[in-house]
Short mmCIF file of C-alpha atoms in Angstrom, two decimals:
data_model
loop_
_atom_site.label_atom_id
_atom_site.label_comp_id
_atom_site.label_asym_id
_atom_site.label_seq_id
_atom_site.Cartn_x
_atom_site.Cartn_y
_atom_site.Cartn_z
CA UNK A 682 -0.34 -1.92 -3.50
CA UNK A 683 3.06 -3.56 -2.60
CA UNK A 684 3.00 -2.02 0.59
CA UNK A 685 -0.02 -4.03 1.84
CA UNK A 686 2.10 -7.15 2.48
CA UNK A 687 4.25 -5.93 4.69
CA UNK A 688 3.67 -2.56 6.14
CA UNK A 689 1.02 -1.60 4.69
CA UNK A 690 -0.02 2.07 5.26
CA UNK A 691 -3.52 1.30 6.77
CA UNK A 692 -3.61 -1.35 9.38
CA UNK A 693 -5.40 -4.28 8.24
CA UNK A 694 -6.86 -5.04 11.98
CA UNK A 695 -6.52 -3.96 15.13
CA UNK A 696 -7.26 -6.74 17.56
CA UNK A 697 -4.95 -6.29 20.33
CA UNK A 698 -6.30 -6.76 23.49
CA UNK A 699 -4.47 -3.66 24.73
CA UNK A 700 -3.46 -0.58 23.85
CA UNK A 701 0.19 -0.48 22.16
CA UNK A 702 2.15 1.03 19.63
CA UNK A 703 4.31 -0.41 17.42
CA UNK A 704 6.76 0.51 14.25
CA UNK A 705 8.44 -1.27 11.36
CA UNK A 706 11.31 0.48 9.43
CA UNK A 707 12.07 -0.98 5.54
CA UNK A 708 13.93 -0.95 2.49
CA UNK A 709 12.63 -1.58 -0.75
CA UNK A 710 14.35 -2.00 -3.68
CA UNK A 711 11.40 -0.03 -5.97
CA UNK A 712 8.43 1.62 -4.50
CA UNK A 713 5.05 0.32 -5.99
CA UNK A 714 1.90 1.63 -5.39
CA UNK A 715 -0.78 -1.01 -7.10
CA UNK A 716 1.70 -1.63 -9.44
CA UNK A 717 3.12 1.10 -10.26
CA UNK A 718 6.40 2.72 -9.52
CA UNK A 719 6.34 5.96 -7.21
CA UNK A 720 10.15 5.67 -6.69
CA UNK A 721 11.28 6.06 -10.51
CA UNK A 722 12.37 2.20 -10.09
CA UNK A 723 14.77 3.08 -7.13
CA UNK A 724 15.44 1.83 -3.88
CA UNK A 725 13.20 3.78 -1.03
CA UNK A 726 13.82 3.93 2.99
CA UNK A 727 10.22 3.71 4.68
CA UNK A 728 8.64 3.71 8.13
CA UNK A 729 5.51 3.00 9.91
CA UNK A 730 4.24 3.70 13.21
CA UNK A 731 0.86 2.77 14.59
CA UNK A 732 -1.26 2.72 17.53
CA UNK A 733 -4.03 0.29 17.97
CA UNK A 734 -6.61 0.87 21.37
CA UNK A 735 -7.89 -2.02 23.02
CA UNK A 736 -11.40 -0.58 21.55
CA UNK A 737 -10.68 -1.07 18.27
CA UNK A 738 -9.75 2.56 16.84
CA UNK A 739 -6.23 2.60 15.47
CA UNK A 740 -4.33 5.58 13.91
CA UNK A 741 -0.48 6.20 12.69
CA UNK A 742 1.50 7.48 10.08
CA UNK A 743 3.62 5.70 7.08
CA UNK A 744 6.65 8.07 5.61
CA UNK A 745 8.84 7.57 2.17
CA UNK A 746 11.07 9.00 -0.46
CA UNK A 747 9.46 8.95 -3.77
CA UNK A 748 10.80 10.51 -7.27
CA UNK A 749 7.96 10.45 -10.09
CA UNK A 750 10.38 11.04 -12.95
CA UNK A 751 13.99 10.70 -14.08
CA UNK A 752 14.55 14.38 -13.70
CA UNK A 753 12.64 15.42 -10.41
CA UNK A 754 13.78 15.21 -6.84
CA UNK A 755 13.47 13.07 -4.23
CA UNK A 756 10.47 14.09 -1.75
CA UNK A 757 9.16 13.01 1.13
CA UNK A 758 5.67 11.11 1.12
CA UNK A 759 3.88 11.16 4.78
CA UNK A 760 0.45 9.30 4.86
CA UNK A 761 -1.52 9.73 8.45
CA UNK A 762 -4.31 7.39 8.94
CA UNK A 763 -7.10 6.58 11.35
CA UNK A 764 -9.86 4.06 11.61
CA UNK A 765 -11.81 1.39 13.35
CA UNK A 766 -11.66 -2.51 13.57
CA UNK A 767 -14.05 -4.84 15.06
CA UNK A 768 -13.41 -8.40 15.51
CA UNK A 769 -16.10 -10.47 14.78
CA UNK A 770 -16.47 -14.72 15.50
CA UNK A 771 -14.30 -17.22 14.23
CA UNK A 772 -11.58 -15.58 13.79
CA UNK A 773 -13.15 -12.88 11.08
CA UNK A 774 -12.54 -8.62 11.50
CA UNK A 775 -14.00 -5.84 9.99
CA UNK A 776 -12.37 -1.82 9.73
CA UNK A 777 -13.24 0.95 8.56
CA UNK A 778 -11.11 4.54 7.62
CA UNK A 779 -9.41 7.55 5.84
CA UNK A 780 -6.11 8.61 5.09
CA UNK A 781 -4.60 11.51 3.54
CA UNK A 782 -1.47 11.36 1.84
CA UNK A 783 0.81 14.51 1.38
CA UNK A 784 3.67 14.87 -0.59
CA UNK A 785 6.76 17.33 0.68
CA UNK A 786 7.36 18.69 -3.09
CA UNK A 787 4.78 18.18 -5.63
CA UNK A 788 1.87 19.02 -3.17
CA UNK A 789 -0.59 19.17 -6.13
CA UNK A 790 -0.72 15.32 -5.60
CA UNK A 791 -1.87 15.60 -2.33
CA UNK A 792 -5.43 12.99 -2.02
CA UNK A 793 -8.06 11.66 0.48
CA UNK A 794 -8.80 8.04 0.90
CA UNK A 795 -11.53 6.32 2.56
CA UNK A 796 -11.38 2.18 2.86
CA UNK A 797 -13.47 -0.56 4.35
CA UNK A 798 -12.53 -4.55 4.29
CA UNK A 799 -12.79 -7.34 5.96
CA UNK A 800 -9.96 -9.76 7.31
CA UNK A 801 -9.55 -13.34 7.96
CA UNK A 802 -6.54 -15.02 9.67
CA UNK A 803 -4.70 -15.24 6.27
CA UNK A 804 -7.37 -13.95 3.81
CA UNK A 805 -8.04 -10.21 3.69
CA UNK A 806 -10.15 -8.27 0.94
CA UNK A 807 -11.05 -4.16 0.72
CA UNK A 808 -12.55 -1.68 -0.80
CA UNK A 809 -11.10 2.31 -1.41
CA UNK A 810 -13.00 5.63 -2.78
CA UNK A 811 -11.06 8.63 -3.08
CA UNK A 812 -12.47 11.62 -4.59
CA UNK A 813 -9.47 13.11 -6.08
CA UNK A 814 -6.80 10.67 -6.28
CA UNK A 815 -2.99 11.73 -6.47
CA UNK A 816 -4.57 15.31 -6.78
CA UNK A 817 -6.45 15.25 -9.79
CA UNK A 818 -9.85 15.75 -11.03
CA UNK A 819 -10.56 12.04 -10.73
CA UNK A 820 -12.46 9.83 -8.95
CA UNK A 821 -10.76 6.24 -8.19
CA UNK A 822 -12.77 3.11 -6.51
CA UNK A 823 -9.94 0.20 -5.91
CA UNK A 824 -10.52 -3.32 -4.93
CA UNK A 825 -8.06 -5.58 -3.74
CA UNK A 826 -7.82 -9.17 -2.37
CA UNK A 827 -4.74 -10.40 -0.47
CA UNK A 828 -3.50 -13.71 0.56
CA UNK A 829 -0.65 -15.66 2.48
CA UNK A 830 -0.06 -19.29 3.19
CA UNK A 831 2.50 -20.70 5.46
CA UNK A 832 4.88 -23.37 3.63
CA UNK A 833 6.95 -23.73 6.93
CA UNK A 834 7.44 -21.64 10.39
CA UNK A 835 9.55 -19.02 8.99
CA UNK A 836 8.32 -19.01 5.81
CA UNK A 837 5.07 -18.16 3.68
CA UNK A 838 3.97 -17.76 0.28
CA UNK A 839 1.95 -13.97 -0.58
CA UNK A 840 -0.61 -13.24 -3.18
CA UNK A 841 -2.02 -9.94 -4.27
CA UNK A 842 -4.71 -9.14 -6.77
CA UNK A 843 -6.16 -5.09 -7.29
CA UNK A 844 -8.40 -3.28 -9.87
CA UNK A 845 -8.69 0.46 -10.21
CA UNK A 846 -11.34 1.79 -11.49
CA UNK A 847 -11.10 5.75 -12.55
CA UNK A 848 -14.34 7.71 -13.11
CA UNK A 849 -16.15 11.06 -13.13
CA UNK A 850 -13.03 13.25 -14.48
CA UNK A 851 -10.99 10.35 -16.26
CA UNK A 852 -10.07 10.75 -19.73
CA UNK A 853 -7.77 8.55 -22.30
CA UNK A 854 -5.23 10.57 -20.57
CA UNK A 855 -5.97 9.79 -17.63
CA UNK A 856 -6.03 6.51 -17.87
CA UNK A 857 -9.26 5.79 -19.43
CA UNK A 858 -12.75 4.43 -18.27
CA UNK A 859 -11.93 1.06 -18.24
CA UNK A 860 -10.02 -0.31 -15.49
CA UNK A 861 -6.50 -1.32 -14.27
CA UNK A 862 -5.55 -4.24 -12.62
CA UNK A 863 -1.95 -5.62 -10.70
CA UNK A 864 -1.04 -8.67 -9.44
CA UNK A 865 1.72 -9.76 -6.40
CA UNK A 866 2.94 -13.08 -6.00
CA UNK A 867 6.27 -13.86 -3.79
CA UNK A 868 7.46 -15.91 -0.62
CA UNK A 869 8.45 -14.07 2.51
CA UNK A 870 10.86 -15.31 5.27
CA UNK A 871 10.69 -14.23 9.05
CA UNK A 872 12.85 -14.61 12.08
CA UNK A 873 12.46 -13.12 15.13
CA UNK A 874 11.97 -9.03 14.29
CA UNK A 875 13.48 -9.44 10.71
CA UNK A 876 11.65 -10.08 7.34
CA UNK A 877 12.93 -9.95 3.75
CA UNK A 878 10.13 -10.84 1.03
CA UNK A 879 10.84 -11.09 -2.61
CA UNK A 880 8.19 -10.95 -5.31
CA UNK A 881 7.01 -10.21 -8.61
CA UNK A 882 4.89 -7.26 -9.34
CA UNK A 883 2.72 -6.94 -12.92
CA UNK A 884 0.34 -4.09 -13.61
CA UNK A 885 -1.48 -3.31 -17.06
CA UNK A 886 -0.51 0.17 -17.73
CA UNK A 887 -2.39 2.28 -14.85
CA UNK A 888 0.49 4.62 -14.49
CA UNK A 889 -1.49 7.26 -17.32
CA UNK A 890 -3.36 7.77 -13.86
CA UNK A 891 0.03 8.42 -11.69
CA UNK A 892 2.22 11.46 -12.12
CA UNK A 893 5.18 8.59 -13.53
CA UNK A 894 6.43 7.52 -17.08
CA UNK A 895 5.01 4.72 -18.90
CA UNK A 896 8.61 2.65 -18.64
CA UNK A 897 7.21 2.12 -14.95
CA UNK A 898 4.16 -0.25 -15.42
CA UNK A 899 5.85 -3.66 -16.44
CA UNK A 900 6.24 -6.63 -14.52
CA UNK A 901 9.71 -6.05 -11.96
CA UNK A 902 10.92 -8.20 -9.44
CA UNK A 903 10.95 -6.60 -5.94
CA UNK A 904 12.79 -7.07 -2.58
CA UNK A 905 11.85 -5.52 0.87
CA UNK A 906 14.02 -5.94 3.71
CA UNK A 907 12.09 -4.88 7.49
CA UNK A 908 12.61 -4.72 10.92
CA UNK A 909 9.74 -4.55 13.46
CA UNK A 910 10.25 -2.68 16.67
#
């Protein structure tokens, strides 16, 4: 998903060495979700708020406006998430969670998400199950794999790669049985609490599986502005 590479709405470790709790507000100019558009191409305001325990659980809650369709209105998306992390040697972690994400309007699209992963320094890769994603009678396992690498202090290069895979329930309609993949790739620039990333954002046509038109699954260029408190 595009939010993984900035605020993503599970925590990709929680290392800290004591407890805290911290929060980053954003902006983006379109609001993908592995590709695909939740935001009807428009800008959406988002925030994030997490607590990570110096044992390893961590839990918060991600918020945004989203508008599946030309003609519907906005509504509020809250996701609340909990799970654990566990650093292992050299610099590797692994976590484990759920989430549930519930939508203010269309709560028909309401789903459960479980996810485990693994995380490196700059390397991360997971896996997700849910058993009735966006509300429907389908079954979804994704798999992603995300990357940075630092050209300079302030700046750093991001890569994203994701396939969905829709089973027990999916039809043609539905997206089909065979899977969907998306693709990130942009630079990001930090100073002090401030980031702005721009990138480019390609999926295949997995939106049949998302309550969205089919004008919402081509490549776009994206820009998310965010401050960290």
């Amino acid at each position: 998903m595009l939010r993984w590479a900035l605020a993503p709405p599970i925590a990709l470790v929680a290392t800290a060495s004591i407890a805290q709790i911290s929060a980053t507000a954003s902006v983006v100019s379109d609001d993908r979700v592995r590709g695909v558009t939740i935001s009807d191409g428009h800008p959406a305001e988002q925030l994030d708020v997490s607590y990570d325990h110096s044992s390893g659980w961590y839990e918060g809650a991600f918020a945004s406006n989203v508008q599946f369709y030309e003609r519907a209105r906005r509504e509020l998306q809250v996701i609340g998430y909990t799970g654990y992390a566990q650093r292992l040697e050299r610099g590797w972690s692994i976590d484990a969670g759920a989430a549930y994400s519930g939508f203010s309007r269309h709560t028909e699209y309401n789903y459960t998400e479980l996810h485990a992963g693994v995380t490196a320094e700059a390397v991360s890769a997971r896996l997700y199950f849910s058993p009735n994603y966006f509300g429907q009678s389908i079954h979804t396992v994704y798999a992603e794999l995300n990357g940075s690498y630092r050209l300079a202090e302030q700046f750093r290069l991001v890569g994203h790669a994701g396939l969905l895979q829709a089973f027990a329930g999916a039809t043609d309609q539905a997206g089909g049985p065979h899977p969907h993949a998306d693709f990130l790739g942009g630079i990001e620039y930090r100073i002090s609490v401030f980031s702005l990333q721009v990138s480019r954002v390609f999926s295949d046509g997995a939106s049949r599986i998302y309550p969205v038109g089919d004008n919402h699954m081509n490549g776009v260029l994206i820009a998310r502005l965010s401050v960290t408190f």
